[in-house]
């Protein structure tokens, strides 16, 4: 737990953490020493030696004063660390997240991140403010008492030493069970949370098929699983907490029985036994409190472990030296092999070159590696073998800021911020003028959207662009790319499900982008494919064909079969090669 706390606080606050722990240990030891001084004070009182009792009482007062000072210091330092966590943790977490590879951000990990960033923050502050002090004092103070007991009466001290293994085993047994139960409950919570979000996002689909009134089986199963996990955790936790308390009381009972036996055999005086049992009672108190906290401690430890694991995720290596980008707009794959797991490579020995200011269409069956190809260009991941070059430099040797400055990404799942329409386009280039924003929007067909919005350009689009349709969000995303004027634009299935009117705007935006940028398009719309200067056909992670539309049709290979299937399924017919100039640089125009 201490290691996790150090990771979460960061190197700037580890010194403060060490000082807090030092004061905490000092407080716990001084508390045990103060308890031990009760024995000589009580012995003097029982013996009727007033002077000795007063002297010993004065020493006890000094120790108690030191204990109070240590208690105040550790409490204030603990609260300061809690405040530090509240004020810096989210900022540190954000700074770390921006260094992680983009491929790390899956929906599951983002969901866990959200929970850790909220409940984890509360857990860290609770550990410093309320949890760590009773747990540490509940262990260190009894150890100090046992050491004092061995000095004052080694026989009773030996009884406590013999009880230690029982207490340790009971604590480990209960804490491990509680920890496993909490992990199962947390996993059930995560699944239920994901299902709720899925249920909300899938309302259109569920209602379209009349499933809104019958419920959603995955959500109901997840909620039921969460309820079972919570009940199981409660059922498994309480008996083990009671076992902890029972073990402590058995140890105290063994101490009392031993003490009475010593008195009956004239091995010690009754007054001395009373003083020692008073000390032993103080041994039981902190230990019982620590035992009661063991379940909370283990659950807090799990929360801290999950939060610390976020900071332990290693970012991609960042090159800090100068890099020569002497071929702006060029993309080169050199014998690239990559897989999300070692057992199943997604790309195998891919080699290709995308010349500057050309459009390359990537086609292939689902799972052939099209999306992975674009992700490697943006360095979502590092390749397992080979090299990806952008602008003439290896992406692994290009600083992230410089690499992303060369790229614009238009993805199928467009995300718009909860801002105005103009503000979402301005994301492409924050320093752009109003005229530049309006021109980029015109190219992408956004003004047609503006005319229908109640506040025009200043209309909030809602979180994720909820007030806009999918095609409208796509146009805003393309306007961002036009506005950014990046040397390279990656369109990942950006035209997969657009109506003819929107497709017209997309084609116009592509023609504009082709004048200044290199385009890599994963497209399903046939006009986009035909307009490409180069078509790359992927099959099971390999480049099986490459060339222009006419060359690949003449080769009568996989692309020709793909073309025929698409033409038949969508009712397209080939009109003529010369008519394609209105779509792209060459190829055939396709009409219904």
Coordinates of C-alpha atoms in Angstrom, one line a residue:
X1 CA 0.0 0.0 0.0
X2 CA 2.8 2.4 0.9
X3 CA 4.4 1.8 -2.5
X4 CA 1.1 2.5 -4.3
X5 CA 0.7 5.7 -2.3
X6 CA 4.2 6.8 -3.3
X7 CA 3.3 6.1 -7.0
X8 CA 0.1 8.0 -6.8
X9 CA 1.6 11.1 -5.0
X10 CA 4.5 11.2 -7.4
X11 CA 8.2 12.0 -6.8
X12 CA 7.5 15.6 -5.8
X13 CA 5.6 14.5 -2.7
X14 CA 7.5 11.4 -1.6
X15 CA 9.5 13.3 0.9
X16 CA 6.3 14.5 2.5
X17 CA 5.0 11.0 2.6
X18 CA 8.1 9.7 4.3
X19 CA 7.9 12.4 6.9
X20 CA 4.3 11.7 7.6
X21 CA 5.1 8.0 8.0
X22 CA 8.0 8.8 10.4
X23 CA 5.7 10.9 12.6
X24 CA 3.0 8.2 12.4
X25 CA 5.5 5.5 13.6
X26 CA 6.7 7.8 16.3
X27 CA 3.2 8.4 17.5
X28 CA 2.4 4.7 17.6
X29 CA 5.6 3.8 19.5
X30 CA 5.2 6.7 22.0
X31 CA 1.6 5.6 22.6
X32 CA 2.8 2.1 23.5
X33 CA 5.6 3.5 25.7
X34 CA 3.0 5.7 27.5
X35 CA 0.9 2.6 28.1
X36 CA 3.8 0.7 29.4
X37 CA 4.6 3.5 32.0
X38 CA 1.3 2.8 33.6
X39 CA 2.7 -0.3 35.1
X40 CA 5.4 1.3 37.3
X41 CA 3.0 4.1 38.2
X42 CA 0.4 1.6 39.4
X43 CA 3.0 -0.5 41.2
X44 CA 4.2 2.5 43.2
X45 CA 0.6 3.4 44.0
X46 CA -0.2 -0.1 45.2
X47 CA 3.0 -0.1 47.3
X48 CA 2.0 3.2 48.9
X49 CA 5.2 4.9 47.7
X50 CA 3.9 8.4 46.9
X51 CA 7.2 10.0 45.9
X52 CA 8.0 7.2 43.5
X53 CA 4.5 7.4 42.1
X54 CA 4.8 11.2 41.5
X55 CA 8.2 10.8 39.8
X56 CA 7.0 8.1 37.6
X57 CA 3.8 10.1 36.9
X58 CA 5.9 13.1 35.8
X59 CA 7.8 10.9 33.4
X60 CA 4.5 9.5 32.1
X61 CA 3.3 13.1 31.6
X62 CA 6.3 13.9 29.5
X63 CA 5.8 10.8 27.3
X64 CA 2.1 11.6 27.0
X65 CA 3.0 15.2 25.9
X66 CA 5.4 13.8 23.3
X67 CA 2.7 11.4 22.1
X68 CA 0.3 14.3 21.7
X69 CA 2.8 16.3 19.7
X70 CA 3.5 13.3 17.5
X71 CA -0.2 12.7 17.1
X72 CA -0.8 16.4 16.0
X73 CA 2.1 16.3 13.6
X74 CA 1.1 13.1 11.9
X75 CA -2.5 14.2 11.7
X76 CA -1.7 17.5 10.2
X77 CA 0.7 16.0 7.7
X78 CA -1.9 13.4 6.8
X79 CA -4.5 16.0 6.1
X80 CA -2.0 18.0 4.1
X81 CA -1.3 14.9 1.9
X82 CA -5.0 14.4 1.5
X83 CA -5.4 18.0 0.3
X84 CA -2.4 17.6 -2.0
X85 CA -4.1 14.5 -3.5
X86 CA -7.3 16.4 -4.1
X87 CA -5.6 19.3 -5.7
X88 CA -2.9 17.5 -7.8
X89 CA -4.1 13.9 -8.5
X90 CA -6.3 14.7 -11.5
X91 CA -3.7 17.0 -13.0
X92 CA -1.0 14.4 -12.6
X93 CA -3.3 11.7 -14.0
X94 CA -4.1 13.9 -17.0
X95 CA -0.4 14.7 -17.6
X96 CA 0.3 11.0 -17.6
X97 CA -2.6 10.0 -19.8
X98 CA -1.5 12.3 -22.6
X99 CA 1.8 10.4 -22.8
X100 CA 0.1 7.0 -23.3
X101 CA -0.3 5.4 -26.7
X102 CA -3.7 6.2 -28.3
X103 CA -4.3 2.5 -28.7
X104 CA -4.4 2.1 -24.9
X105 CA -7.7 3.9 -24.7
X106 CA -10.2 1.1 -25.1
X107 CA -13.8 1.5 -23.8
X108 CA -13.1 -0.9 -21.0
X109 CA -10.0 0.9 -19.9
X110 CA -11.6 4.3 -20.1
X111 CA -14.5 3.0 -18.0
X112 CA -12.0 1.8 -15.3
X113 CA -10.1 5.0 -15.6
X114 CA -13.3 7.0 -14.8
X115 CA -14.0 4.9 -11.7
X116 CA -10.5 5.1 -10.5
X117 CA -10.3 8.9 -11.0
X118 CA -13.4 9.3 -8.8
X119 CA -13.5 6.6 -6.2
X120 CA -9.7 6.3 -6.2
X121 CA -9.3 10.0 -5.2
X122 CA -11.7 9.6 -2.3
X123 CA -9.9 6.4 -1.2
X124 CA -6.5 8.1 -1.1
X125 CA -7.8 11.0 0.9
X126 CA -9.6 8.6 3.3
X127 CA -6.4 6.6 3.8
X128 CA -4.5 9.6 4.9
X129 CA -7.3 11.2 6.9
X130 CA -8.9 8.3 8.7
X131 CA -7.6 4.8 7.8
X132 CA -3.8 4.6 8.0
X133 CA -3.5 6.0 11.5
X134 CA -5.6 3.4 13.4
X135 CA -4.2 0.6 11.3
X136 CA -0.5 1.5 11.9
X137 CA -1.0 2.3 15.6
X138 CA -3.0 -0.9 15.9
X139 CA 0.1 -2.9 14.9
X140 CA 3.0 -0.8 16.1
X141 CA 1.5 0.1 19.5
X142 CA 0.8 -3.6 20.5
X143 CA 4.3 -4.6 19.3
X144 CA 5.7 -1.9 21.6
X145 CA 3.4 -3.2 24.5
X146 CA 4.7 -6.7 23.9
X147 CA 8.3 -5.6 24.1
X148 CA 7.5 -3.7 27.4
X149 CA 5.7 -6.8 28.7
X150 CA 8.8 -8.9 28.1
X151 CA 10.8 -6.5 30.2
X152 CA 8.2 -6.2 33.0
X153 CA 7.2 -9.9 33.2
X154 CA 8.7 -12.2 30.7
X155 CA 6.2 -14.9 31.3
X156 CA 3.2 -12.8 30.3
X157 CA 5.2 -11.3 27.5
X158 CA 5.9 -14.8 26.2
X159 CA 2.2 -15.5 26.2
X160 CA 1.6 -12.5 23.9
X161 CA 4.5 -13.6 21.7
X162 CA 3.0 -17.0 21.3
X163 CA -0.4 -15.4 20.4
X164 CA 1.2 -13.4 17.6
X165 CA 1.1 -16.2 14.9
X166 CA -2.6 -16.8 15.6
X167 CA -3.4 -13.2 15.2
X168 CA -1.3 -12.9 12.0
X169 CA -2.8 -16.0 10.4
X170 CA -6.3 -14.9 11.2
X171 CA -5.7 -11.5 9.8
X172 CA -4.2 -12.7 6.6
X173 CA -7.0 -15.3 6.1
X174 CA -9.7 -12.7 6.6
X175 CA -8.0 -9.9 4.6
X176 CA -7.3 -12.2 1.6
X177 CA -10.9 -13.4 1.5
X178 CA -12.3 -9.8 1.8
X179 CA -9.9 -8.6 -0.9
X180 CA -11.0 -11.3 -3.3
X181 CA -14.6 -10.6 -2.6
X182 CA -14.1 -6.9 -3.2
X183 CA -12.3 -7.5 -6.5
X184 CA -15.2 -9.6 -7.7
X185 CA -17.7 -6.9 -6.6
X186 CA -15.6 -4.2 -8.4
X187 CA -15.5 -6.3 -11.6
X188 CA -19.3 -6.7 -11.3
X189 CA -19.7 -3.0 -10.8
X190 CA -17.6 -2.3 -13.9
X191 CA -19.6 -4.7 -16.0
X192 CA -22.9 -3.2 -14.8
X193 CA -21.7 0.3 -15.5
X194 CA -20.6 -0.6 -19.0
X195 CA -23.9 -2.3 -19.7
X196 CA -25.9 0.8 -18.5
X197 CA -23.9 3.0 -20.9
X198 CA -24.4 0.4 -23.7
X199 CA -28.1 0.3 -23.0
X200 CA -28.4 4.1 -23.2
X201 CA -26.4 4.4 -26.4
X202 CA -28.3 1.5 -28.0
X203 CA -31.8 3.0 -27.5
X204 CA -32.4 3.6 -31.2
X205 CA -31.6 0.1 -32.1
X206 CA -33.5 -1.4 -29.2
X207 CA -36.6 0.6 -29.9
X208 CA -36.4 -0.1 -33.6
X209 CA -36.7 -3.8 -32.8
X210 CA -39.3 -3.3 -30.1
X211 CA -36.9 -4.3 -27.3
X212 CA -37.4 -1.2 -25.2
X213 CA -40.3 -2.6 -23.1
X214 CA -39.0 -6.1 -22.7
X215 CA -35.7 -5.1 -21.1
X216 CA -32.2 -5.7 -22.1
X217 CA -30.9 -9.1 -21.1
X218 CA -27.2 -8.2 -20.9
X219 CA -28.0 -5.3 -18.6
X220 CA -30.4 -7.3 -16.4
X221 CA -27.8 -10.1 -16.1
X222 CA -25.0 -7.5 -15.2
X223 CA -27.2 -5.9 -12.5
X224 CA -28.2 -9.2 -11.1
X225 CA -24.5 -10.2 -11.1
X226 CA -23.6 -7.0 -9.2
X227 CA -26.3 -7.7 -6.6
X228 CA -25.0 -11.3 -6.1
X229 CA -21.5 -10.0 -5.8
X230 CA -22.5 -7.5 -3.2
X231 CA -24.4 -10.0 -1.2
X232 CA -21.6 -12.5 -1.4
X233 CA -19.1 -9.9 -0.3
X234 CA -21.2 -9.1 2.8
X235 CA -21.8 -12.7 3.6
X236 CA -18.0 -13.5 3.4
X237 CA -16.8 -10.4 5.2
X238 CA -18.8 -10.4 8.4
X239 CA -17.7 -13.9 9.6
X240 CA -14.1 -13.2 9.0
X241 CA -14.2 -9.9 10.8
X242 CA -15.8 -11.7 13.7
X243 CA -13.0 -14.3 13.6
X244 CA -10.5 -11.5 13.9
X245 CA -12.2 -10.2 17.1
X246 CA -12.5 -13.7 18.5
X247 CA -8.8 -14.4 18.0
X248 CA -7.9 -11.2 19.9
X249 CA -10.2 -12.0 22.8
X250 CA -8.8 -15.5 23.0
X251 CA -5.3 -14.1 23.4
X252 CA -6.4 -11.7 26.1
X253 CA -8.2 -14.7 27.9
X254 CA -5.0 -16.7 27.7
X255 CA -3.1 -13.8 29.3
X256 CA -5.6 -13.6 32.1
X257 CA -5.5 -17.3 32.8
X258 CA -1.7 -17.3 32.8
X259 CA -1.6 -14.3 35.2
X260 CA -4.1 -15.9 37.6
X261 CA -2.1 -19.1 37.6
X262 CA 1.1 -17.1 38.5
X263 CA -0.7 -15.5 41.4
X264 CA -2.1 -18.8 42.7
X265 CA 1.4 -20.2 42.6
X266 CA 2.9 -17.2 44.4
X267 CA 5.0 -16.4 41.2
X268 CA 3.8 -12.8 41.2
X269 CA 1.9 -10.4 43.3
X270 CA -1.8 -9.6 42.7
X271 CA -1.1 -5.9 42.6
X272 CA 1.5 -6.4 39.9
X273 CA -0.9 -8.6 37.9
X274 CA -3.5 -5.9 38.0
X275 CA -1.1 -3.4 36.6
X276 CA 0.1 -5.8 33.9
X277 CA -3.5 -6.7 32.9
X278 CA -4.2 -3.0 32.6
X279 CA -1.4 -2.8 30.2
X280 CA -2.6 -5.9 28.3
X281 CA -6.0 -4.3 28.0
X282 CA -4.4 -1.4 26.2
X283 CA -2.8 -4.1 24.0
X284 CA -6.2 -5.4 23.0
X285 CA -7.8 -2.0 22.2
X286 CA -5.7 -0.9 19.3
X287 CA -5.4 -4.4 18.0
X288 CA -9.2 -4.8 17.9
X289 CA -9.5 -1.5 16.1
X290 CA -7.0 -2.5 13.5
X291 CA -8.8 -5.9 13.1
X292 CA -12.0 -4.0 12.5
X293 CA -10.3 -1.9 9.9
X294 CA -8.7 -4.8 8.1
X295 CA -11.6 -5.2 5.6
X296 CA -11.6 -1.5 4.8
X297 CA -7.9 -1.6 4.5
X298 CA -7.9 -4.4 2.0
X299 CA -10.6 -2.8 -0.1
X300 CA -8.7 0.5 0.0
X301 CA -5.6 -1.4 -1.0
X302 CA -7.4 -2.7 -4.1
X303 CA -8.5 0.8 -5.0
X304 CA -5.0 2.1 -4.6
X305 CA -3.6 -0.7 -6.6
X306 CA -5.9 0.0 -9.6
X307 CA -5.1 3.7 -9.4
X308 CA -1.4 3.1 -9.1
X309 CA -1.6 0.7 -12.1
X310 CA -2.7 3.6 -14.3
X311 CA 0.5 5.5 -13.4
X312 CA 2.5 2.3 -14.0
X313 CA 1.4 2.1 -17.6
X314 CA 4.5 2.9 -19.6
X315 CA 4.2 5.5 -22.3
X316 CA 5.7 5.0 -25.7
X317 CA 9.3 6.0 -25.8
X318 CA 9.6 9.7 -26.7
X319 CA 12.5 10.9 -28.8
X320 CA 13.7 14.3 -27.7
X321 CA 16.5 15.0 -30.2
X322 CA 16.1 16.9 -33.5
X323 CA 14.4 15.1 -36.3
X324 CA 14.6 15.8 -40.1
X325 CA 11.2 15.9 -41.8
X326 CA 12.6 16.4 -45.3
X327 CA 9.7 14.6 -47.1
X328 CA 6.5 16.3 -46.0
X329 CA 3.4 14.3 -46.8
X330 CA 5.2 11.1 -47.6
X331 CA 4.3 7.8 -45.8
X332 CA 6.4 4.7 -46.1
X333 CA 5.9 1.2 -44.6
X334 CA 9.1 -0.9 -44.6
X335 CA 8.5 -4.6 -44.0
X336 CA 6.0 -3.9 -41.1
X337 CA 4.7 -6.6 -38.9
X338 CA 2.4 -5.9 -36.0
X339 CA -0.1 -7.7 -33.8
X340 CA -2.2 -6.8 -30.8
X341 CA -1.0 -10.1 -29.4
X342 CA 2.2 -12.1 -30.1
X343 CA 0.2 -15.1 -31.3
X344 CA -1.8 -13.3 -34.0
X345 CA -0.1 -10.7 -36.2
X346 CA -2.6 -8.3 -37.9
X347 CA -0.1 -7.0 -40.4
X348 CA 2.6 -9.2 -41.9
X349 CA 5.5 -7.8 -43.9
X350 CA 3.7 -4.8 -45.2
X351 CA 5.8 -2.6 -47.5
X352 CA 4.3 0.4 -49.4
X353 CA 4.9 4.0 -50.2
X354 CA 2.3 6.8 -50.3
X355 CA 3.6 9.7 -52.3
X356 CA 2.9 13.3 -51.1
X357 CA -0.3 15.0 -52.2
X358 CA -1.9 11.8 -53.5
X359 CA -4.9 9.8 -52.4
X360 CA -4.5 6.2 -51.4
X361 CA -7.6 4.0 -50.9
X362 CA -7.2 1.0 -48.6
X363 CA -9.7 -1.8 -49.2
X364 CA -10.0 -5.3 -48.0
X365 CA -12.3 -7.6 -46.0
X366 CA -13.2 -7.0 -42.4
X367 CA -10.2 -7.9 -40.2
X368 CA -7.7 -7.5 -43.0
X369 CA -5.8 -4.8 -41.1
X370 CA -7.1 -1.6 -42.7
X371 CA -7.7 0.3 -39.5
X372 CA -4.5 -1.0 -38.0
X373 CA -2.6 0.5 -40.9
X374 CA -3.8 4.0 -40.2
X375 CA -3.3 3.5 -36.4
X376 CA 0.4 2.7 -37.0
X377 CA 0.8 5.9 -39.1
X378 CA -0.5 7.9 -36.1
X379 CA 1.6 5.8 -33.7
X380 CA -1.3 4.4 -31.7
X381 CA 1.2 1.5 -31.2
X382 CA 4.8 0.7 -32.1
X383 CA 5.4 -1.9 -34.7
X384 CA 6.8 -5.3 -33.8
X385 CA 9.1 -5.4 -36.8
X386 CA 10.0 -2.9 -39.6
X387 CA 9.6 0.8 -39.8
X388 CA 6.8 3.3 -40.4
X389 CA 8.1 6.7 -41.8
X390 CA 6.1 9.9 -41.9
X391 CA 7.6 12.9 -43.6
X392 CA 10.8 11.0 -44.1
X393 CA 11.4 10.2 -40.4
X394 CA 10.7 7.1 -38.3
X395 CA 7.6 7.8 -36.2
X396 CA 9.4 6.3 -33.2
X397 CA 12.0 9.0 -33.6
X398 CA 9.5 11.8 -34.1
X399 CA 8.3 13.7 -31.1
X400 CA 4.6 13.2 -30.6
X401 CA 3.7 16.9 -31.0
X402 CA 5.6 17.1 -34.3
X403 CA 4.0 13.8 -35.5
X404 CA 0.5 14.8 -34.7
X405 CA 1.1 18.3 -36.3
X406 CA 1.5 16.4 -39.6
X407 CA -1.7 14.4 -39.3
X408 CA -5.5 15.0 -39.3
X409 CA -7.7 12.1 -38.4
X410 CA -11.3 11.7 -39.6
X411 CA -12.7 8.6 -37.9
X412 CA -16.0 6.8 -38.4
X413 CA -17.0 7.4 -34.8
X414 CA -16.8 11.2 -34.7
X415 CA -16.7 12.8 -31.2
X416 CA -17.8 16.4 -30.8
X417 CA -17.2 18.3 -27.6
X418 CA -20.0 19.9 -25.6
X419 CA -19.3 23.3 -27.3
X420 CA -20.7 25.4 -30.1
X421 CA -20.7 24.2 -33.7
X422 CA -18.0 26.8 -34.5
X423 CA -16.0 25.8 -31.4
X424 CA -15.9 22.2 -32.5
X425 CA -14.6 23.2 -36.0
X426 CA -12.0 25.5 -34.4
X427 CA -10.5 22.4 -32.6
X428 CA -8.7 21.8 -36.0
X429 CA -6.7 25.0 -35.6
X430 CA -7.4 27.2 -32.5
X431 CA -5.8 30.3 -34.0
X432 CA -7.9 30.2 -37.2
X433 CA -9.9 33.3 -38.2
X434 CA -13.6 33.4 -38.6
X435 CA -13.2 33.6 -42.3
X436 CA -11.0 30.5 -42.4
X437 CA -13.5 28.6 -40.2
X438 CA -16.4 29.5 -42.5
X439 CA -14.4 28.5 -45.6
X440 CA -13.5 25.1 -44.2
X441 CA -17.1 24.6 -43.1
X442 CA -18.3 25.6 -46.6
X443 CA -16.1 22.9 -48.3
X444 CA -17.5 20.3 -45.9
X445 CA -21.1 21.4 -46.4
X446 CA -21.6 22.6 -42.8
X447 CA -23.4 25.9 -43.7
X448 CA -26.4 23.8 -44.6
X449 CA -26.5 22.5 -41.0
X450 CA -26.0 26.1 -39.6
X451 CA -29.1 27.3 -41.4
X452 CA -31.2 24.8 -39.5
X453 CA -29.8 25.4 -36.0
X454 CA -31.6 27.8 -33.7
X455 CA -28.5 29.8 -32.8
X456 CA -26.5 29.2 -36.0
X457 CA -22.8 28.9 -35.5
X458 CA -23.2 29.5 -31.7
X459 CA -25.5 26.6 -31.2
X460 CA -24.3 24.0 -28.6
X461 CA -24.1 20.6 -30.2
X462 CA -24.3 18.7 -26.9
X463 CA -22.0 16.1 -25.4
X464 CA -20.6 13.9 -28.2
X465 CA -22.5 16.0 -30.8
X466 CA -25.8 14.5 -29.6
X467 CA -27.9 17.2 -31.3
X468 CA -26.5 16.4 -34.8
X469 CA -26.9 13.3 -37.0
X470 CA -24.1 11.0 -37.8
X471 CA -23.6 12.5 -41.2
X472 CA -23.6 16.0 -39.8
X473 CA -21.0 15.1 -37.3
X474 CA -19.0 13.6 -40.1
X475 CA -19.1 16.9 -42.0
X476 CA -17.9 18.8 -38.9
X477 CA -15.0 16.4 -38.5
X478 CA -14.0 16.8 -42.2
X479 CA -14.2 20.6 -41.7
X480 CA -11.7 20.2 -38.8
X481 CA -9.4 18.4 -41.1
X482 CA -9.7 21.0 -43.9
X483 CA -9.1 23.8 -41.3
X484 CA -6.0 22.1 -39.8
X485 CA -4.2 22.0 -43.2
X486 CA -2.1 19.0 -42.1
X487 CA 0.2 17.5 -44.7
X488 CA -1.5 14.1 -44.2
X489 CA -5.2 13.2 -43.6
X490 CA -6.3 9.8 -42.5
X491 CA -9.9 8.9 -43.1
X492 CA -10.9 5.7 -41.3
X493 CA -14.1 4.5 -43.0
X494 CA -15.3 8.1 -43.0
X495 CA -17.6 7.5 -45.9
X496 CA -19.0 4.1 -45.0
X497 CA -22.6 5.1 -44.3
X498 CA -23.4 8.5 -45.9
X499 CA -26.4 9.5 -47.9
X500 CA -25.8 10.8 -51.5
X501 CA -26.2 14.5 -50.5
X502 CA -23.6 14.2 -47.8
X503 CA -21.4 12.0 -50.0
X504 CA -21.3 15.0 -52.4
X505 CA -19.9 17.2 -49.7
X506 CA -17.4 14.6 -48.7
X507 CA -16.1 14.2 -52.3
X508 CA -15.8 18.0 -52.6
X509 CA -13.8 18.1 -49.3
X510 CA -11.5 15.3 -50.6
X511 CA -10.8 17.2 -53.8
X512 CA -9.8 20.2 -51.7
X513 CA -7.7 18.2 -49.3
X514 CA -5.9 16.5 -52.2
X515 CA -4.5 19.9 -53.4
X516 CA -2.5 20.3 -50.2
X517 CA -2.4 17.0 -48.4
X518 CA -1.7 13.3 -48.7
X519 CA -4.9 11.3 -48.2
X520 CA -5.1 7.7 -46.9
X521 CA -8.8 6.6 -47.0
X522 CA -10.4 3.5 -45.8
X523 CA -13.5 3.8 -48.0
X524 CA -16.5 1.8 -48.9
X525 CA -18.0 4.3 -51.3
X526 CA -17.1 3.4 -54.8
X527 CA -16.5 6.9 -56.1
X528 CA -13.9 7.5 -53.4
X529 CA -12.1 4.3 -54.4
X530 CA -12.1 5.1 -58.0
X531 CA -10.8 8.6 -57.4
X532 CA -7.7 7.3 -55.7
X533 CA -4.3 7.6 -57.3
X534 CA -3.3 4.3 -55.6
X535 CA -5.5 1.5 -54.3
X536 CA -4.0 -0.9 -51.8
X537 CA -5.8 -4.2 -51.3
X538 CA -5.1 -6.0 -47.9
X539 CA -5.8 -9.7 -47.4
X540 CA -5.1 -11.3 -44.0
X541 CA -2.6 -8.6 -43.1
X542 CA -0.7 -8.6 -46.4
X543 CA -0.7 -6.3 -49.4
X544 CA -2.0 -8.6 -52.1
X545 CA -2.5 -6.0 -54.8
X546 CA -1.6 -2.4 -55.4
X547 CA -2.2 -0.1 -58.4
X548 CA -4.8 2.2 -60.0
X549 CA -8.4 1.3 -60.5
X550 CA -7.9 0.4 -64.2
X551 CA -4.7 -1.6 -63.5
X552 CA -6.4 -3.7 -60.7
X553 CA -9.5 -4.4 -62.8
X554 CA -7.2 -5.5 -65.7
X555 CA -5.4 -7.8 -63.3
X556 CA -8.7 -9.6 -62.6
X557 CA -7.7 -10.4 -59.0
X558 CA -9.1 -9.8 -55.6
X559 CA -9.9 -6.1 -56.2
X560 CA -11.8 -7.0 -59.4
X561 CA -14.0 -9.4 -57.5
X562 CA -14.4 -6.8 -54.8
X563 CA -15.4 -4.2 -57.4
X564 CA -17.9 -6.6 -59.0
X565 CA -19.5 -7.5 -55.7
X566 CA -19.9 -3.9 -54.7
X567 CA -21.2 -2.8 -58.1
X568 CA -23.8 -5.5 -58.1
X569 CA -24.9 -5.1 -54.5
X570 CA -25.4 -1.4 -54.8
X571 CA -26.7 -1.2 -58.4
X572 CA -23.8 0.7 -59.8
X573 CA -22.8 0.7 -63.5
X574 CA -19.7 1.8 -65.2
X575 CA -20.3 4.9 -67.4
X576 CA -16.9 5.8 -68.7
X577 CA -13.4 6.7 -67.6
X578 CA -13.4 10.2 -69.0
X579 CA -16.4 11.3 -66.8
X580 CA -14.4 10.7 -63.6
X581 CA -12.6 14.1 -63.7
X582 CA -15.3 15.6 -61.6
X583 CA -14.6 13.1 -58.8
X584 CA -10.9 12.7 -58.8
X585 CA -7.8 12.7 -60.8
X586 CA -8.6 9.7 -62.9
X587 CA -10.6 6.5 -63.1
X588 CA -14.2 5.9 -63.9
X589 CA -17.3 7.6 -62.7
X590 CA -19.9 5.4 -61.1
X591 CA -23.6 6.2 -61.3
X592 CA -26.8 4.4 -60.7

